[in-house]
PDB file of C-alpha atoms in Angstrom:
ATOM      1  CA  UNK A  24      43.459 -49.848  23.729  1.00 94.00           C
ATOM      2  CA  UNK A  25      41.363 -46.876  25.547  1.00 95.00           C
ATOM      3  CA  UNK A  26      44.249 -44.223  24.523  1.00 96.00           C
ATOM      4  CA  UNK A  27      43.998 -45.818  20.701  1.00 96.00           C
ATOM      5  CA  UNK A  28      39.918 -45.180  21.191  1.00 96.00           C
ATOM      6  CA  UNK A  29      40.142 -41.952  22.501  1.00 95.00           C
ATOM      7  CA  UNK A  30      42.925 -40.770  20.236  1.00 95.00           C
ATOM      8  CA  UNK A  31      40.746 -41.257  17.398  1.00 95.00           C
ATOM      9  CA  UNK A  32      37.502 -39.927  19.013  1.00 95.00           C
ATOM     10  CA  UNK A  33      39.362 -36.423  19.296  1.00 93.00           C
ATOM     11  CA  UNK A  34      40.929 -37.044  16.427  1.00 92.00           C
ATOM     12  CA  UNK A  35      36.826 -37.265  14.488  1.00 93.00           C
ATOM     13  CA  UNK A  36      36.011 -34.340  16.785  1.00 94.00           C
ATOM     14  CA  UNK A  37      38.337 -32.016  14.934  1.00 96.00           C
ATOM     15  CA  UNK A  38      38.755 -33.333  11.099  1.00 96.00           C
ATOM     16  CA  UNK A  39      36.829 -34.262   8.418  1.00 96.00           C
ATOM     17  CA  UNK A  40      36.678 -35.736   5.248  1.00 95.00           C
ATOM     18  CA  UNK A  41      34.954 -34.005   1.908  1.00 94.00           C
ATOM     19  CA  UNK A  42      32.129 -36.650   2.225  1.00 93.00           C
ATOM     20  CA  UNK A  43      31.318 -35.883   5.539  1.00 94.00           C
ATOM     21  CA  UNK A  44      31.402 -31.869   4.667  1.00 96.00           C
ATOM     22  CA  UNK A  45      28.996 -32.264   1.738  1.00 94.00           C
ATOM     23  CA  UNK A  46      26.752 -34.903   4.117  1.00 93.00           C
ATOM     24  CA  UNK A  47      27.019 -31.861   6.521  1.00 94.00           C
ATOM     25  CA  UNK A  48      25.877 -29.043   3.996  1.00 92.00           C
ATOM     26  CA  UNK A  49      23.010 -31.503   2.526  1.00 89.00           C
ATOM     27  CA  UNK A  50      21.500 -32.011   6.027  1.00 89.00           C
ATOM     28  CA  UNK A  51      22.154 -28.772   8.255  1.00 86.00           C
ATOM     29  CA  UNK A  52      22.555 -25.235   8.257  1.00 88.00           C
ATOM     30  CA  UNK A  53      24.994 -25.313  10.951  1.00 94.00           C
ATOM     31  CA  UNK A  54      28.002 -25.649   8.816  1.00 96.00           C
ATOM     32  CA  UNK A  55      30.105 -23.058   7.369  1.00 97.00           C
ATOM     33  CA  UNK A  56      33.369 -23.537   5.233  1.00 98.00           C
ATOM     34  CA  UNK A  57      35.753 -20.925   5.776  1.00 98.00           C
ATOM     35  CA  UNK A  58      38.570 -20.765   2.958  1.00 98.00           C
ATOM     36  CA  UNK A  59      42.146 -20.122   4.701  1.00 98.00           C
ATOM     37  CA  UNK A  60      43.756 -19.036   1.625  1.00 97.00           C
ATOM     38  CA  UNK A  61      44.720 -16.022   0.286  1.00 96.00           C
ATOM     39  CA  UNK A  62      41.609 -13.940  -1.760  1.00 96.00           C
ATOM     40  CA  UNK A  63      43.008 -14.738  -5.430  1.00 96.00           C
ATOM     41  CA  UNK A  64      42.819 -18.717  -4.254  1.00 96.00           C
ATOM     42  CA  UNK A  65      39.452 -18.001  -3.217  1.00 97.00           C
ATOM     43  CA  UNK A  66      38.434 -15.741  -6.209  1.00 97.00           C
ATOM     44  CA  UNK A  67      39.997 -18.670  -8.689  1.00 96.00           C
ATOM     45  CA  UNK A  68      38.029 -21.284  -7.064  1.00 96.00           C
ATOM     46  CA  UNK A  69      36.199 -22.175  -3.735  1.00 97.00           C
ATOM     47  CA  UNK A  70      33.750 -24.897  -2.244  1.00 97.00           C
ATOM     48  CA  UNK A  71      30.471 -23.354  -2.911  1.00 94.00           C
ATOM     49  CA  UNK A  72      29.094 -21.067   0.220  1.00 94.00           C
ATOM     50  CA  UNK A  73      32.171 -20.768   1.421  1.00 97.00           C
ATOM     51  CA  UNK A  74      33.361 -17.602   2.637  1.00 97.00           C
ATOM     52  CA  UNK A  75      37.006 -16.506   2.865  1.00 98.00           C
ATOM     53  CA  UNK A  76      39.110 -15.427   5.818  1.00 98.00           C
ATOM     54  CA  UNK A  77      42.933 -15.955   5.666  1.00 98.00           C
ATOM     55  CA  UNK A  78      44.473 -17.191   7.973  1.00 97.00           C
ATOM     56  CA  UNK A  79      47.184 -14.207   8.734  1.00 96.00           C
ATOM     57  CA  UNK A  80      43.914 -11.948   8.740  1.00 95.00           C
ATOM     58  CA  UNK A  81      41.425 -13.651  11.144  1.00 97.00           C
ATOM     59  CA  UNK A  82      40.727 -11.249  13.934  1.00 97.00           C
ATOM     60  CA  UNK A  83      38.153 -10.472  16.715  1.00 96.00           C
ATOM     61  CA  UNK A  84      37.133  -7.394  14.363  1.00 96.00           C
ATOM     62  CA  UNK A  85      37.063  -9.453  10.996  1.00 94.00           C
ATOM     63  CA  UNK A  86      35.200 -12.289  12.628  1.00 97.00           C
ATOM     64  CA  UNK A  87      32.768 -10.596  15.104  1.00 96.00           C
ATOM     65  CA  UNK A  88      29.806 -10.669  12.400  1.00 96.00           C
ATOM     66  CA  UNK A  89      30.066 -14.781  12.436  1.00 97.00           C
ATOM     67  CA  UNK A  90      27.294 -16.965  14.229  1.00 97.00           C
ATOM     68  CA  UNK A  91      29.443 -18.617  17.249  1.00 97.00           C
ATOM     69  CA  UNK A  92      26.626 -21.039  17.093  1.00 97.00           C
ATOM     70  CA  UNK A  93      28.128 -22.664  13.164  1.00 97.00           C
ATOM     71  CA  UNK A  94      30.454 -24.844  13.253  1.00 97.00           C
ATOM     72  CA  UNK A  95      32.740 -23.472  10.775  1.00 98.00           C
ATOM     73  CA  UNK A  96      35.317 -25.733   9.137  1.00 98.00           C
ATOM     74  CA  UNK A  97      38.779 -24.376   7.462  1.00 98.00           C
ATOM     75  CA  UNK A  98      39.944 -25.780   4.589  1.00 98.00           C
ATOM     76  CA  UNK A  99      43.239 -24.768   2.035  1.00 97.00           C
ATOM     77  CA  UNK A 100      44.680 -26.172  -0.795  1.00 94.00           C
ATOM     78  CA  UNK A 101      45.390 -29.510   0.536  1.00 89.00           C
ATOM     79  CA  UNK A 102      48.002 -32.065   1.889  1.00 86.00           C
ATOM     80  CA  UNK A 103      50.802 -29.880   1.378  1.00 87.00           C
ATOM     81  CA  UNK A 104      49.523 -26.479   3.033  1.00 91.00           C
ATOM     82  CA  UNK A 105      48.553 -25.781   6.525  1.00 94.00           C
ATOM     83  CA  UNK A 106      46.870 -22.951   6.216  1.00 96.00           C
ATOM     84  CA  UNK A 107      43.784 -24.637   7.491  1.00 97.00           C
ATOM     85  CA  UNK A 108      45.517 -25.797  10.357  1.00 97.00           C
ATOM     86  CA  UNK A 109      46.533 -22.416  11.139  1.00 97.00           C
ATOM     87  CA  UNK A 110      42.747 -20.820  10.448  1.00 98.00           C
ATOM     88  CA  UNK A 111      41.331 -23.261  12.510  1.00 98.00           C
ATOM     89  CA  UNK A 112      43.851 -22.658  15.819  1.00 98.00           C
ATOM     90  CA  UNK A 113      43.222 -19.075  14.858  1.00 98.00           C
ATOM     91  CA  UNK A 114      38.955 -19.080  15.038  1.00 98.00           C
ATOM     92  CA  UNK A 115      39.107 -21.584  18.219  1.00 98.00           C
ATOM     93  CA  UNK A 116      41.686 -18.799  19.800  1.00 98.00           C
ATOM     94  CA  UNK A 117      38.701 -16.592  19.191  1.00 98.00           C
ATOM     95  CA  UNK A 118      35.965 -18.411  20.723  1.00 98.00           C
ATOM     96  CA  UNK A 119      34.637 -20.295  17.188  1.00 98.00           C
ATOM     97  CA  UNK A 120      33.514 -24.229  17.227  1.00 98.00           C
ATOM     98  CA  UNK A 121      35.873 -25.435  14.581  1.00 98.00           C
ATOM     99  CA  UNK A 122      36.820 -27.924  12.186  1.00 97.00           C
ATOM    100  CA  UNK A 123      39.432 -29.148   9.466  1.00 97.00           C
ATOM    101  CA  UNK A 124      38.875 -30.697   6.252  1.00 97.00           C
ATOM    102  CA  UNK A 125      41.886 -33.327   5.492  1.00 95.00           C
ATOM    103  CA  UNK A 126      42.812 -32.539   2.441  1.00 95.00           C
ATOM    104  CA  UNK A 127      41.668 -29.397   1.585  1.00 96.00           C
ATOM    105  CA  UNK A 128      39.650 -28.019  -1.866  1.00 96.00           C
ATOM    106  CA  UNK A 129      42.101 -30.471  -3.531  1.00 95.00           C
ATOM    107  CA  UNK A 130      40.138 -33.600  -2.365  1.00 94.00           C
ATOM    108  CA  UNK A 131      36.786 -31.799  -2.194  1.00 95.00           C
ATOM    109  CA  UNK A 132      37.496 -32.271  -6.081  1.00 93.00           C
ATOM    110  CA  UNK A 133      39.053 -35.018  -6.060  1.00 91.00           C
ATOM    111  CA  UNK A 134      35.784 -36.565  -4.578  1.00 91.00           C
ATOM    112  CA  UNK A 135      33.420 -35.357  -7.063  1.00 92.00           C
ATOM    113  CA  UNK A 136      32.546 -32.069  -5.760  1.00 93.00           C
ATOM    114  CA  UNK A 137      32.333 -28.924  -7.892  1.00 93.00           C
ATOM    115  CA  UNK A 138      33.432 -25.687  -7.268  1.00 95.00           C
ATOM    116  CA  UNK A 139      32.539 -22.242  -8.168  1.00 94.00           C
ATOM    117  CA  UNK A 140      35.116 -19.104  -9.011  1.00 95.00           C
ATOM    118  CA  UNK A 141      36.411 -17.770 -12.021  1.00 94.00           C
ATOM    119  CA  UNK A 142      37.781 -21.363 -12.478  1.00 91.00           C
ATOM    120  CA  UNK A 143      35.007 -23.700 -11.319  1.00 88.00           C
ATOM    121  CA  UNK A 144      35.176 -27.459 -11.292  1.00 87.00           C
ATOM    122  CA  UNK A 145      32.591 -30.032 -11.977  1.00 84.00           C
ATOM    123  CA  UNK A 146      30.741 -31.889 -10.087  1.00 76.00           C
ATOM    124  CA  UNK A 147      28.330 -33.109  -7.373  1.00 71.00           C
ATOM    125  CA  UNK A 148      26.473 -30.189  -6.430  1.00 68.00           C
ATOM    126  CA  UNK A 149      24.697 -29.747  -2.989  1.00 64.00           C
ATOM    127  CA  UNK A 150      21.479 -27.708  -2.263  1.00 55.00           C
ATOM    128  CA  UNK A 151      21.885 -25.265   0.699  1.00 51.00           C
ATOM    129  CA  UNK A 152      19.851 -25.928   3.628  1.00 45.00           C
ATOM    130  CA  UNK A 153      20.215 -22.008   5.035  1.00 43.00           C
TER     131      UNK A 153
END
């Protein structure tokens, strides 16, 4: 039973859901969501704040301007991309506390939350705390 706990302990210490992002964003400054896509995903439609940095692109040069003290948590389009995954190896590689959202911007919405972009969804909106 330990291994079962303390799979899922890392498991919470890496991931999390769209509830727990927006929680996150209503309560502290210290989170940052970091779209893994491509720019014309991003441009189309993002969570708001976010700020985009592909994947194939994240650097030590593109990244240096970023507070190593966020936590900054990768997201795509969802279930069947893992660009996130990849963004996420990528910013821990260079020194960044991460996180994943499961699911990506297609559960964000799927929960409620808006969007912004040239194609914006509807939703729950959340006041920034920075």
């Amino acid at each position: 039973m330990q291994k079962q706990i303390k799979y899922y302990e890392n498991k919470l210490a890496f991931e999390m859901d769209s509830s727990d992002l927006y929680q996150a964003f209503e309560s502290s400054s210290d989170y940052i969501a970091i779209d893994t896509r491509q720019a014309f995903g991003f441009e189309k439609e993002h969570i708001p704040t976010a700020i985009n940095i592909p994947h194939k692109e994240m650097t030590k040069e593109n990244t240096q301007h970023l507070d190593k003290s966020k936590i900054y948590v990768c997201y795509c389009d969802g279930i069947g991309c893992n660009a996130s995954t990849k963004g996420a190896l990528n910013m821990t590689k260079l020194g960044f506390k991460v996180k994943e959202l499961i699911g990506g911007i297609e559960w964000w919405k799927f929960d409620g939350y808006a969007t912004e972009g040239s194609a914006p969804s509807d939703g729950s909106q959340f006041k920034c705390s920075c």
